[in-house]
Coordinates of C-alpha atoms and ligand atoms in Angstrom, one line a residue:
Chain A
X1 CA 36.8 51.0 25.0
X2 CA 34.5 54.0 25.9
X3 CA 31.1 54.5 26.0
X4 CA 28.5 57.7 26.6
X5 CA 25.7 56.6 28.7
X6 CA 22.8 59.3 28.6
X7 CA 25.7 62.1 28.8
X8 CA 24.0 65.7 28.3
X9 CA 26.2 68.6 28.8
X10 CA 24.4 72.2 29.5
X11 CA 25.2 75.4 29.8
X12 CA 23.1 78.3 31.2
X13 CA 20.0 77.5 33.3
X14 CA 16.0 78.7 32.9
X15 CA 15.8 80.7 29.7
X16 CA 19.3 80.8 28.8
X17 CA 19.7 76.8 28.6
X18 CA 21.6 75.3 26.0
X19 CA 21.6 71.8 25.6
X20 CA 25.1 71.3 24.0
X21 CA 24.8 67.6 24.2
X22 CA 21.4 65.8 25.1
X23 CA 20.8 62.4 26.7
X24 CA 23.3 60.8 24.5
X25 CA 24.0 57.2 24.7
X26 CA 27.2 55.7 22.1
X27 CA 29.5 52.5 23.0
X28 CA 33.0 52.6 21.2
X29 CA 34.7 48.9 20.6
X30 CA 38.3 48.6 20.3
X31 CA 40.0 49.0 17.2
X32 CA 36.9 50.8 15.5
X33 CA 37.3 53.6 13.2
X34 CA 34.7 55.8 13.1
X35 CA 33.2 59.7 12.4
X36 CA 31.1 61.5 14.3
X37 CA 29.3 64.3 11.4
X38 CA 27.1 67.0 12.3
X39 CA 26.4 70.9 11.4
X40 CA 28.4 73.4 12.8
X41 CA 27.3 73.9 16.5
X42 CA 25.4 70.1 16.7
X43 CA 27.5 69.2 19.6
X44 CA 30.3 67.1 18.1
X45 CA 33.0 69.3 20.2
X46 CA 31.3 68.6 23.1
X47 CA 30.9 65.0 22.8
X48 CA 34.4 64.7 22.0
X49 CA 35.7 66.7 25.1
X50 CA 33.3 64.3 27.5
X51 CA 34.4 60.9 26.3
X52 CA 38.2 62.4 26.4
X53 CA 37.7 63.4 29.4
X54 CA 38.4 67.4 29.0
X55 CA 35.1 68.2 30.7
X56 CA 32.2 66.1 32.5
X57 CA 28.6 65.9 31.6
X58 CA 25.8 67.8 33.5
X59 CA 24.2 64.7 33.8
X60 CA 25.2 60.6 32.7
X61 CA 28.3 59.2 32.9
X62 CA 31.4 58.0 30.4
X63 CA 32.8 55.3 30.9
X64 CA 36.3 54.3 29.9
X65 CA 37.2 50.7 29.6
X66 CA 34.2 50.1 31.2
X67 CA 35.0 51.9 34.4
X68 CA 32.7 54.6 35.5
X69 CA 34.4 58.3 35.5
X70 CA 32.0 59.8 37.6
X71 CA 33.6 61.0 40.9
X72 CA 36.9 60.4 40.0
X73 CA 39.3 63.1 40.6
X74 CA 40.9 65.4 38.5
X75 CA 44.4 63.7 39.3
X76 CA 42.7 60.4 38.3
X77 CA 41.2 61.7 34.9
X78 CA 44.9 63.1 34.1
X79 CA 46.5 60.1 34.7
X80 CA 43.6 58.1 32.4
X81 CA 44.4 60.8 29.6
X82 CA 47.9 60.5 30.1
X83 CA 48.1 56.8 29.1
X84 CA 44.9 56.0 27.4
X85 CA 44.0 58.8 25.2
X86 CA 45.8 61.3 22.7
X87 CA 43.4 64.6 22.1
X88 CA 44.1 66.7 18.6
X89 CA 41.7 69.8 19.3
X90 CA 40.2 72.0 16.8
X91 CA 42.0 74.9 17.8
X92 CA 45.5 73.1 18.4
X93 CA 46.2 74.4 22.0
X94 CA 49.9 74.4 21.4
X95 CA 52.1 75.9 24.0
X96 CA 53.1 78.8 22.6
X97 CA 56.5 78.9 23.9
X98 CA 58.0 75.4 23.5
X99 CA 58.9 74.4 19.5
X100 CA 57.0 72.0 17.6
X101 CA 59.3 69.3 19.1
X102 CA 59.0 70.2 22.5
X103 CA 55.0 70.5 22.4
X104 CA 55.0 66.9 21.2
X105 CA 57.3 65.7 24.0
X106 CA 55.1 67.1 26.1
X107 CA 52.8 63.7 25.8
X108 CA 55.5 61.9 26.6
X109 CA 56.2 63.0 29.8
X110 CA 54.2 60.8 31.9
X111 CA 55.8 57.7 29.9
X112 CA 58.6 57.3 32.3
X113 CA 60.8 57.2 29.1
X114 CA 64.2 58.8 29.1
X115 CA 64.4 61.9 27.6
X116 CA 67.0 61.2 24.8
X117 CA 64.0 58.8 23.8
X118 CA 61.6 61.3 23.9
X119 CA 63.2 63.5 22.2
X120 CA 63.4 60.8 19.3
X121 CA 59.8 59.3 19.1
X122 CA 59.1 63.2 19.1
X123 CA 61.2 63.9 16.2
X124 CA 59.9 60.9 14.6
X125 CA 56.4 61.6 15.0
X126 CA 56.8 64.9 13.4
X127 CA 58.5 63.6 10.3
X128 CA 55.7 60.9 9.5
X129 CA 53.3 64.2 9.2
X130 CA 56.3 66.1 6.8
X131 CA 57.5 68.7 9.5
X132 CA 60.9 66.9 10.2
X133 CA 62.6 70.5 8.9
X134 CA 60.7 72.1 11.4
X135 CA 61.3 71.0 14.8
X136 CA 62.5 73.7 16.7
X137 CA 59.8 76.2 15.2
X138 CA 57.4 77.9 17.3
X139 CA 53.9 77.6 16.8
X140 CA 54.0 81.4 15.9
X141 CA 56.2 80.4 13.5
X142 CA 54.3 78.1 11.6
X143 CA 51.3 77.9 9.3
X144 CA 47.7 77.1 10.1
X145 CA 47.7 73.8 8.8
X146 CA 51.6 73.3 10.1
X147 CA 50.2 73.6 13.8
X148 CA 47.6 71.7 13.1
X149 CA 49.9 68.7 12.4
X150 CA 52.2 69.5 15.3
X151 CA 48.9 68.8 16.9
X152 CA 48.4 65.5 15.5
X153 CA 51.8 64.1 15.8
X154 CA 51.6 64.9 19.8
X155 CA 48.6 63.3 20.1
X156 CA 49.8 59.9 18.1
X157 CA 53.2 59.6 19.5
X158 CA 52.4 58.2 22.4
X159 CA 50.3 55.2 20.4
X160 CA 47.2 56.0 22.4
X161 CA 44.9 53.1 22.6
X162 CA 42.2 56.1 22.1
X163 CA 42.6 58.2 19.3
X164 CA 40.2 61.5 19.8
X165 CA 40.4 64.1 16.7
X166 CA 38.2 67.1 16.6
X167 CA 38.4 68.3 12.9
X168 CA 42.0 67.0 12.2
X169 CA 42.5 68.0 8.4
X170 CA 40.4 71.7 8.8
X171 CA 43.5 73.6 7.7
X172 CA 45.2 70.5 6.0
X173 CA 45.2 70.3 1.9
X174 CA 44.2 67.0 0.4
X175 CA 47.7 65.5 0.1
X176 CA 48.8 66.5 3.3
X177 CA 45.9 65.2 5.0
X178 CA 45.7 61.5 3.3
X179 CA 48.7 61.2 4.6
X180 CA 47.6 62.4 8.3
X181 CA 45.1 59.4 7.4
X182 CA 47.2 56.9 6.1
X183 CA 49.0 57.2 9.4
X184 CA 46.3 57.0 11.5
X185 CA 44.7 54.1 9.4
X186 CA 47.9 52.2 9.9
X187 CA 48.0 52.9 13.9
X188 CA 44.0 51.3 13.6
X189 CA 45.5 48.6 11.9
X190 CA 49.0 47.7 13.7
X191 CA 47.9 49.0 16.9
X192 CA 44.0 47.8 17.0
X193 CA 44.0 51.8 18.0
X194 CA 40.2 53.5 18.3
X195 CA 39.8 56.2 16.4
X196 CA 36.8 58.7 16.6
X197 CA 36.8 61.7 14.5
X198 CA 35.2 64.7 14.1
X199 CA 34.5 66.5 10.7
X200 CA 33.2 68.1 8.0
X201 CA 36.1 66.9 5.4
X202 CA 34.4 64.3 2.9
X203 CA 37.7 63.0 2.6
X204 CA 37.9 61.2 6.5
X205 CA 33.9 60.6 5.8
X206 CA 35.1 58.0 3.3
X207 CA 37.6 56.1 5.3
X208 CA 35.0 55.7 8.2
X209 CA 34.0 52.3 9.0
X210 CA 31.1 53.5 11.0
X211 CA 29.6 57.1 11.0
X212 CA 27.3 58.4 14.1
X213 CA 25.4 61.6 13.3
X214 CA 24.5 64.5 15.9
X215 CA 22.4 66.8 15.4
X216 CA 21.2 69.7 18.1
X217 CA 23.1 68.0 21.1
X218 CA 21.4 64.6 20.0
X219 CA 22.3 61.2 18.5
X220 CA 20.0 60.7 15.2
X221 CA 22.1 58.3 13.1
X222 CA 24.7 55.4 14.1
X223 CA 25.2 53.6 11.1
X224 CA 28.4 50.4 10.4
X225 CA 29.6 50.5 6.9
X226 CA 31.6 48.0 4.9
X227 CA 34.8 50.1 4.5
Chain B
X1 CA 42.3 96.8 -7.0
X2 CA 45.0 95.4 -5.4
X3 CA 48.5 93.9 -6.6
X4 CA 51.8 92.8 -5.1
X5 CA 54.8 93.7 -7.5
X6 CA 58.0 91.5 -7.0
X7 CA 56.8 90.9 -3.0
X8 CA 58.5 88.7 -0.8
X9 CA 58.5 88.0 2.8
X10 CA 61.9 86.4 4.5
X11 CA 62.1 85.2 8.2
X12 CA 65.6 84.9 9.8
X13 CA 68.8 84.7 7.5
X14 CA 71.5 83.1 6.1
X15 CA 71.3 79.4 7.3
X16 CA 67.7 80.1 8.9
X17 CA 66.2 82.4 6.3
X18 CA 63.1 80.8 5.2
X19 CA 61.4 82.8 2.1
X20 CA 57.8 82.3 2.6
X21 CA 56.8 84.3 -0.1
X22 CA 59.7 84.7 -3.3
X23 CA 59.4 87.4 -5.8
X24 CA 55.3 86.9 -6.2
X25 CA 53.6 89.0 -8.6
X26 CA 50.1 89.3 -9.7
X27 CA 47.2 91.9 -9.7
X28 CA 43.5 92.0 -8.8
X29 CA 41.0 93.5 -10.4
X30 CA 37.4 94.7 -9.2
X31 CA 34.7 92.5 -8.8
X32 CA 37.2 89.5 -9.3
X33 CA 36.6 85.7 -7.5
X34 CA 39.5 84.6 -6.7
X35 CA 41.3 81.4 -5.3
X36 CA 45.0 80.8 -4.4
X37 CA 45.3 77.6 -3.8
X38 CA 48.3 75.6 -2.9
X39 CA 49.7 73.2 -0.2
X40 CA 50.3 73.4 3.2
X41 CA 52.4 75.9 4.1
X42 CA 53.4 77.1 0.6
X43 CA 52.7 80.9 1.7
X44 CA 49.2 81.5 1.6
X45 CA 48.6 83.4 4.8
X46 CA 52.0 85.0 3.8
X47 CA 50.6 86.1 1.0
X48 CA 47.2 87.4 1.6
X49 CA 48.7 89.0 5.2
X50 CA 50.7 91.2 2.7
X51 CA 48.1 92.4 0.5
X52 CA 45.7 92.8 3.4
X53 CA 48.0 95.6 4.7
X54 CA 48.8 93.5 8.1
X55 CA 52.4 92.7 7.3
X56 CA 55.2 94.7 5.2
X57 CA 57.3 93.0 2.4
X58 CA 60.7 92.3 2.7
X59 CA 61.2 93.6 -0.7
X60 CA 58.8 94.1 -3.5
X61 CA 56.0 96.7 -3.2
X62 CA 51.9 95.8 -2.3
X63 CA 49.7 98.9 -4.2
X64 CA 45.9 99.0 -2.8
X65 CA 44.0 101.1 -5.7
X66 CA 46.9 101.5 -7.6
X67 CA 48.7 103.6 -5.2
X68 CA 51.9 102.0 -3.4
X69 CA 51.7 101.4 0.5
X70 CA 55.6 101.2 0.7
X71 CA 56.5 103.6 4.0
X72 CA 53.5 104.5 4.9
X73 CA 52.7 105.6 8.3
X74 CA 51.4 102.5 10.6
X75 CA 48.2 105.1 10.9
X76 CA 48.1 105.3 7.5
X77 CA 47.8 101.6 6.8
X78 CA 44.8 101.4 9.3
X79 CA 42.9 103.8 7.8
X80 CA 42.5 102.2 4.2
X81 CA 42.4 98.5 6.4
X82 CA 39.4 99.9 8.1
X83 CA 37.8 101.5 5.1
X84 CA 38.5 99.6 2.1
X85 CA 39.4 95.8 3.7
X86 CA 37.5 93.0 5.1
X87 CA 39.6 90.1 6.2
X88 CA 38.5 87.3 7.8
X89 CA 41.2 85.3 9.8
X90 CA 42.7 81.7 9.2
X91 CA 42.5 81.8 13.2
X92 CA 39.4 83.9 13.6
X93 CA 41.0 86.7 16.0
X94 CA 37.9 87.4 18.2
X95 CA 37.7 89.7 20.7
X96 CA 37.6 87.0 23.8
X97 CA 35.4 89.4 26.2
X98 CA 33.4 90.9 23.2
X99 CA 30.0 89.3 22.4
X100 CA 29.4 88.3 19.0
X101 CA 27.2 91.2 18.2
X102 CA 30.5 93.7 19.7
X103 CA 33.2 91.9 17.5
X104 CA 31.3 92.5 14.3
X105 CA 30.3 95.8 15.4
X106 CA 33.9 96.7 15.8
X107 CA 34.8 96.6 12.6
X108 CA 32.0 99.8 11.8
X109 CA 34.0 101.3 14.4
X110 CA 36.0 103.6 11.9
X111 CA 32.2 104.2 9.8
X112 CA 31.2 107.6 11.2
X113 CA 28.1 105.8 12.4
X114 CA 25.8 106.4 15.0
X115 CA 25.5 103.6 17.7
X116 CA 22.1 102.3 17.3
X117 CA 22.8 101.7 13.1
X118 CA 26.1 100.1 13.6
X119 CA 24.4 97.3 16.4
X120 CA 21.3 96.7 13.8
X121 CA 23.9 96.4 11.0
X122 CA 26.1 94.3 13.1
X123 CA 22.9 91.9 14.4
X124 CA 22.1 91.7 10.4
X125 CA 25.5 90.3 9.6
X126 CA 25.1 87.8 12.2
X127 CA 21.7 86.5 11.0
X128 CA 22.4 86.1 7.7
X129 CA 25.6 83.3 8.5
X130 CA 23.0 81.9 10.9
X131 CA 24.2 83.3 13.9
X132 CA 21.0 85.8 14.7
X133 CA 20.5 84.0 18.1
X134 CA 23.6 84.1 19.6
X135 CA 24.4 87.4 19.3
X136 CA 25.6 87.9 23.2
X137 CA 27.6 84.7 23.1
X138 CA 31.0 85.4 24.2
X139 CA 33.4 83.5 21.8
X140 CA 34.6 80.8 24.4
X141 CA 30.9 80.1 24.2
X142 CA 30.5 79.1 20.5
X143 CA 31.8 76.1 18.5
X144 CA 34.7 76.0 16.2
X145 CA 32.3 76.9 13.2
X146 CA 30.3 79.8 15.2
X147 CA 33.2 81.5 15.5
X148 CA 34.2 81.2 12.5
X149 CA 31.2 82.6 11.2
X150 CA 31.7 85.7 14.1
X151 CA 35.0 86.3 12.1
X152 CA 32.9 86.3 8.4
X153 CA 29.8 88.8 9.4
X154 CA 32.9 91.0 11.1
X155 CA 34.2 91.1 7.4
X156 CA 31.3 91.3 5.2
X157 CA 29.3 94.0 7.6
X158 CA 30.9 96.9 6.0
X159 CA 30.7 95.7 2.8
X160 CA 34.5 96.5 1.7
X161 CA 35.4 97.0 -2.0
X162 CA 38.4 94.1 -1.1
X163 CA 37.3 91.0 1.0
X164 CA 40.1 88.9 1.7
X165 CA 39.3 85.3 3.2
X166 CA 41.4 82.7 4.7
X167 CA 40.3 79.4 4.6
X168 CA 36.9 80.8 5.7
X169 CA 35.3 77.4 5.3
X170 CA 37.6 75.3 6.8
X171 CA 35.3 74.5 10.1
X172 CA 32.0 74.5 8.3
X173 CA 29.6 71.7 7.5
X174 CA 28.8 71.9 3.7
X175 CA 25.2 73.6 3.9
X176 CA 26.6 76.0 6.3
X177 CA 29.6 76.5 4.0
X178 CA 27.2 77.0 1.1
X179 CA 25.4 79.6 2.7
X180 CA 28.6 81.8 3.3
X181 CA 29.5 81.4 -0.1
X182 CA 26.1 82.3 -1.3
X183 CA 26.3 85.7 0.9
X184 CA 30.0 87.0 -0.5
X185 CA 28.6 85.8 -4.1
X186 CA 25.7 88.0 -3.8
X187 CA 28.2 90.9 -2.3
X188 CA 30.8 90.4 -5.0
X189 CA 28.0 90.9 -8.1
X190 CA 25.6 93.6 -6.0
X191 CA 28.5 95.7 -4.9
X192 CA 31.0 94.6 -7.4
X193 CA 33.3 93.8 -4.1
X194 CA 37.0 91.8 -5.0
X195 CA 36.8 88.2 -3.4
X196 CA 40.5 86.8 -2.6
X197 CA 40.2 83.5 -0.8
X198 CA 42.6 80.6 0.3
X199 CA 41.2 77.7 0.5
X200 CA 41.7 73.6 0.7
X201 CA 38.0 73.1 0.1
X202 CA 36.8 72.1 -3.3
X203 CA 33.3 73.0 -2.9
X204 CA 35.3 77.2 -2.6
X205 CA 37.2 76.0 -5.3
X206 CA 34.8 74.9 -7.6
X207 CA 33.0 78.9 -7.3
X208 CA 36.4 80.4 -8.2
X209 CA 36.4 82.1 -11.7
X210 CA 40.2 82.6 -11.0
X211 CA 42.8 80.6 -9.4
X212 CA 46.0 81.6 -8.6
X213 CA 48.8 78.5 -7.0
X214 CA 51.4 78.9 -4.9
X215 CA 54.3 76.4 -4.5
X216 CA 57.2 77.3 -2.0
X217 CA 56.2 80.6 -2.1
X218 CA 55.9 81.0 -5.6
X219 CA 53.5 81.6 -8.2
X220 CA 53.4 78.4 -10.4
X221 CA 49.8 78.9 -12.2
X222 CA 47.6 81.6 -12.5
X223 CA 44.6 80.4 -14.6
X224 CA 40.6 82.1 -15.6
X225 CA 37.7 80.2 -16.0
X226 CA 34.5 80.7 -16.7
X227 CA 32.0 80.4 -14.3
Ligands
ATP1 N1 57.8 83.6 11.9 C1 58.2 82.7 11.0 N2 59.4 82.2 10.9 C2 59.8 81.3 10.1 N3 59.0 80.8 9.1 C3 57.8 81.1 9.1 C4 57.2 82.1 10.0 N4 55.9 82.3 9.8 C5 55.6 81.5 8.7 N5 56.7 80.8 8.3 C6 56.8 79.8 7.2 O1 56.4 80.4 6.0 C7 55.7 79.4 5.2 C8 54.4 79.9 4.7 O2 53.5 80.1 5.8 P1 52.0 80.4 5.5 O3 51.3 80.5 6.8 O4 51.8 81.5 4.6 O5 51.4 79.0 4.8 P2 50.0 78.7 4.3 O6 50.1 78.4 2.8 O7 49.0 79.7 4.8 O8 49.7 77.2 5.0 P3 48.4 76.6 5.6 O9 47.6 76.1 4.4 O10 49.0 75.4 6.4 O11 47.7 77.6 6.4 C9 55.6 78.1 6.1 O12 56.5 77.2 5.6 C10 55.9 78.6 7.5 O13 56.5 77.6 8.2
ATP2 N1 30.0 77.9 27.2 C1 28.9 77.8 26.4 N2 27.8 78.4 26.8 C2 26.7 78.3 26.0 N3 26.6 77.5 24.9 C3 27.7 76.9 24.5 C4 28.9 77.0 25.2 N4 29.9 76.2 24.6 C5 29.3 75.7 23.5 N5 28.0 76.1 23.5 C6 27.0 75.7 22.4 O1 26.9 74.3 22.4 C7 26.7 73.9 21.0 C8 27.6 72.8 20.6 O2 28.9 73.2 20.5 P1 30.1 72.4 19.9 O3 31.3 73.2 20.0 O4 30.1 71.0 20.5 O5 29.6 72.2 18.3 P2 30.4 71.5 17.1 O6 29.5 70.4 16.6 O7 31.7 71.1 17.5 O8 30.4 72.7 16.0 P3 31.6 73.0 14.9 O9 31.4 72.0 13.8 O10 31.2 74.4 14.5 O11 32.9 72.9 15.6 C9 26.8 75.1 20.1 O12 25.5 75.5 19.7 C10 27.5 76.1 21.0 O13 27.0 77.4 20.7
MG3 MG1 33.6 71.8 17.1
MG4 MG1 47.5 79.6 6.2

């Protein structure tokens, strides 16, 4: 469902190059569940906003669905996003003046739905993560780990077919974010979703069917597990 | 060292009043290594916002040293802030078009200092979480974990009697982690500095020699242990 094909990313040029990501090649099947682990500055971010599309690669290309995304336009990589992929970030990037519900209906809009339905699979998707009290909160209203699930339910109410999740239980404790997982687990399951995660929880670790490792912009591990 | 007496924190009223922290009481003494620990929203931030001096009680009084901050002069507040409190922030709070090396160095601002101590004090801080070569990074230029560890040196560079943390792990990888921890350990025994931390990671958890839960708000358990 997407693949990295010799993707670097740089930064800087001549002495000040960083190599956030370096000739990295990774092929994602349908329905796969898997974590991408590495220290803190290894590149997972990075690799994560290329093969959702956020930013392109210095050099390489990602494909999605086995199309090629090089050259495409930014109108084109929107519309790609908009239907294939839901994006939780590490820092959230909730709109700061819409409530919880209205941030998550926000990945609705290119659905075509009608807004009374919306407004439902909206209100729905932030119950399954326990903030059905909360809807009309702003994000300033909320705790850490509160927008960090308003983050998650706007990126899985729209059933992606391409689940990306940078860090999604960093702020979340350990009951509130099996459940996060049981969610997503069941979405893998019902939906043959893919899901690729980044983290540093041991607790998503376990659940991984397949774990890739990064380490200074590189791939150094790609390893299947019997879950 | 520090101690909130009867403190709670409302939002809104009547139908809308949410009490994110109820009636709390408990008391911190030097050199203590704290934990409170509790779920998701449940008042953590709340809680350690109040005793940090960046937020006022609704009712209930928060002493620093034994002396009691209730109406003191906004002016007031940030001089013993700047003097007697680190706190490093669930959401970092970085300067955007600071370097690294200028956001830690802010915080020696207040120090009396001359210039050329408070950058080699500031560069310090930085290398020992690791971050001694990126020291002109801007924050938008470091990963999730990097600037995380921006927000730590900020705290620990002047070495304050009362280091409040919140969720200061929460985007590390576990050696990285470690190495944080191993830094305020050594702080809290050479300089007999408090440690108050939240945190949903067990490898903070397991350091604690005090841990303090909160429930709705509430303290539920407030328990020693030895080391
Ligand atoms: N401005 C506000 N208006 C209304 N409720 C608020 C406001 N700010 C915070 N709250 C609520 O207060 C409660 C405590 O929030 P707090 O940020 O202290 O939780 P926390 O324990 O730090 O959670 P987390 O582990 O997710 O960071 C939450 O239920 C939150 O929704
Ligand atoms: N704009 C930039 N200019 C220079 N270097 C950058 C820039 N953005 C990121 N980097 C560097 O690229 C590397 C990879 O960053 P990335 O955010 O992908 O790491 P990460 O694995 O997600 O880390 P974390 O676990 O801390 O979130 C880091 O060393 C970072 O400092
Ligand atoms: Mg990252
Ligand atoms: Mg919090």
């Amino acid at each position: 469902i997407c693949e990295l094909e010799n993707a670097s990313r740089h930064y800087g040029s001549g002495p000040t190059l960083v190599k956030a990501l370096d000739d990295f090649s990774v092929t994602f099947q349908p329905g796969e569940f898997t974590v991408l682990s590495g220290p803190s500055g290894s590149g997972k971010t990075t690799a994560l906003n290329l093969i959702g599309l956020l930013d392109n690669p210095t050099s390489g290309v990602v494909k999605i669905d086995g199309q090629s995304t090089a050259g495409l336009s930014s109108r084109a990589l929107t519309e790609i996003r908009g239907h294939k992929i839901g994006f939780i970030f590490q820092s959230f990037n909730l709109v700061p003046v819409l409530s919880a519900l209205e941030n998550v209906e926000l990945a609705l809009h290119l659905s075509g739905l009608d807004e009374g339905v919306t407004r439902e699979l909206a209100a729905e998707s932030l119950a399954e993560v326990g903030l059905g009290d909360l809807l009309d909160r702003r994000p300033n209203q909320l705790s850490g780990g509160q927008q960090q699930r308003v983050a998650i339910a706007r990126a899985l109410v729209k059933k992606p077919k391409l689940l990306i999740a940078d860090e999604p239980t960093a702020n979340l404790d350990s009951k509130t974010g099996n459940q996060v997982l049981d969610l997503m687990a069941r979405l893998n399951q019902e939906h043959d979703a893919t899901f690729l995660f980044s983290t540093h929880d041991p607790m998503v670790m376990e659940r991984a069917r397949r774990v890739v490792k990064i380490l200074d912009g590189r791939l150094v591990e790609d390893e299947k597990r019997g879950a």
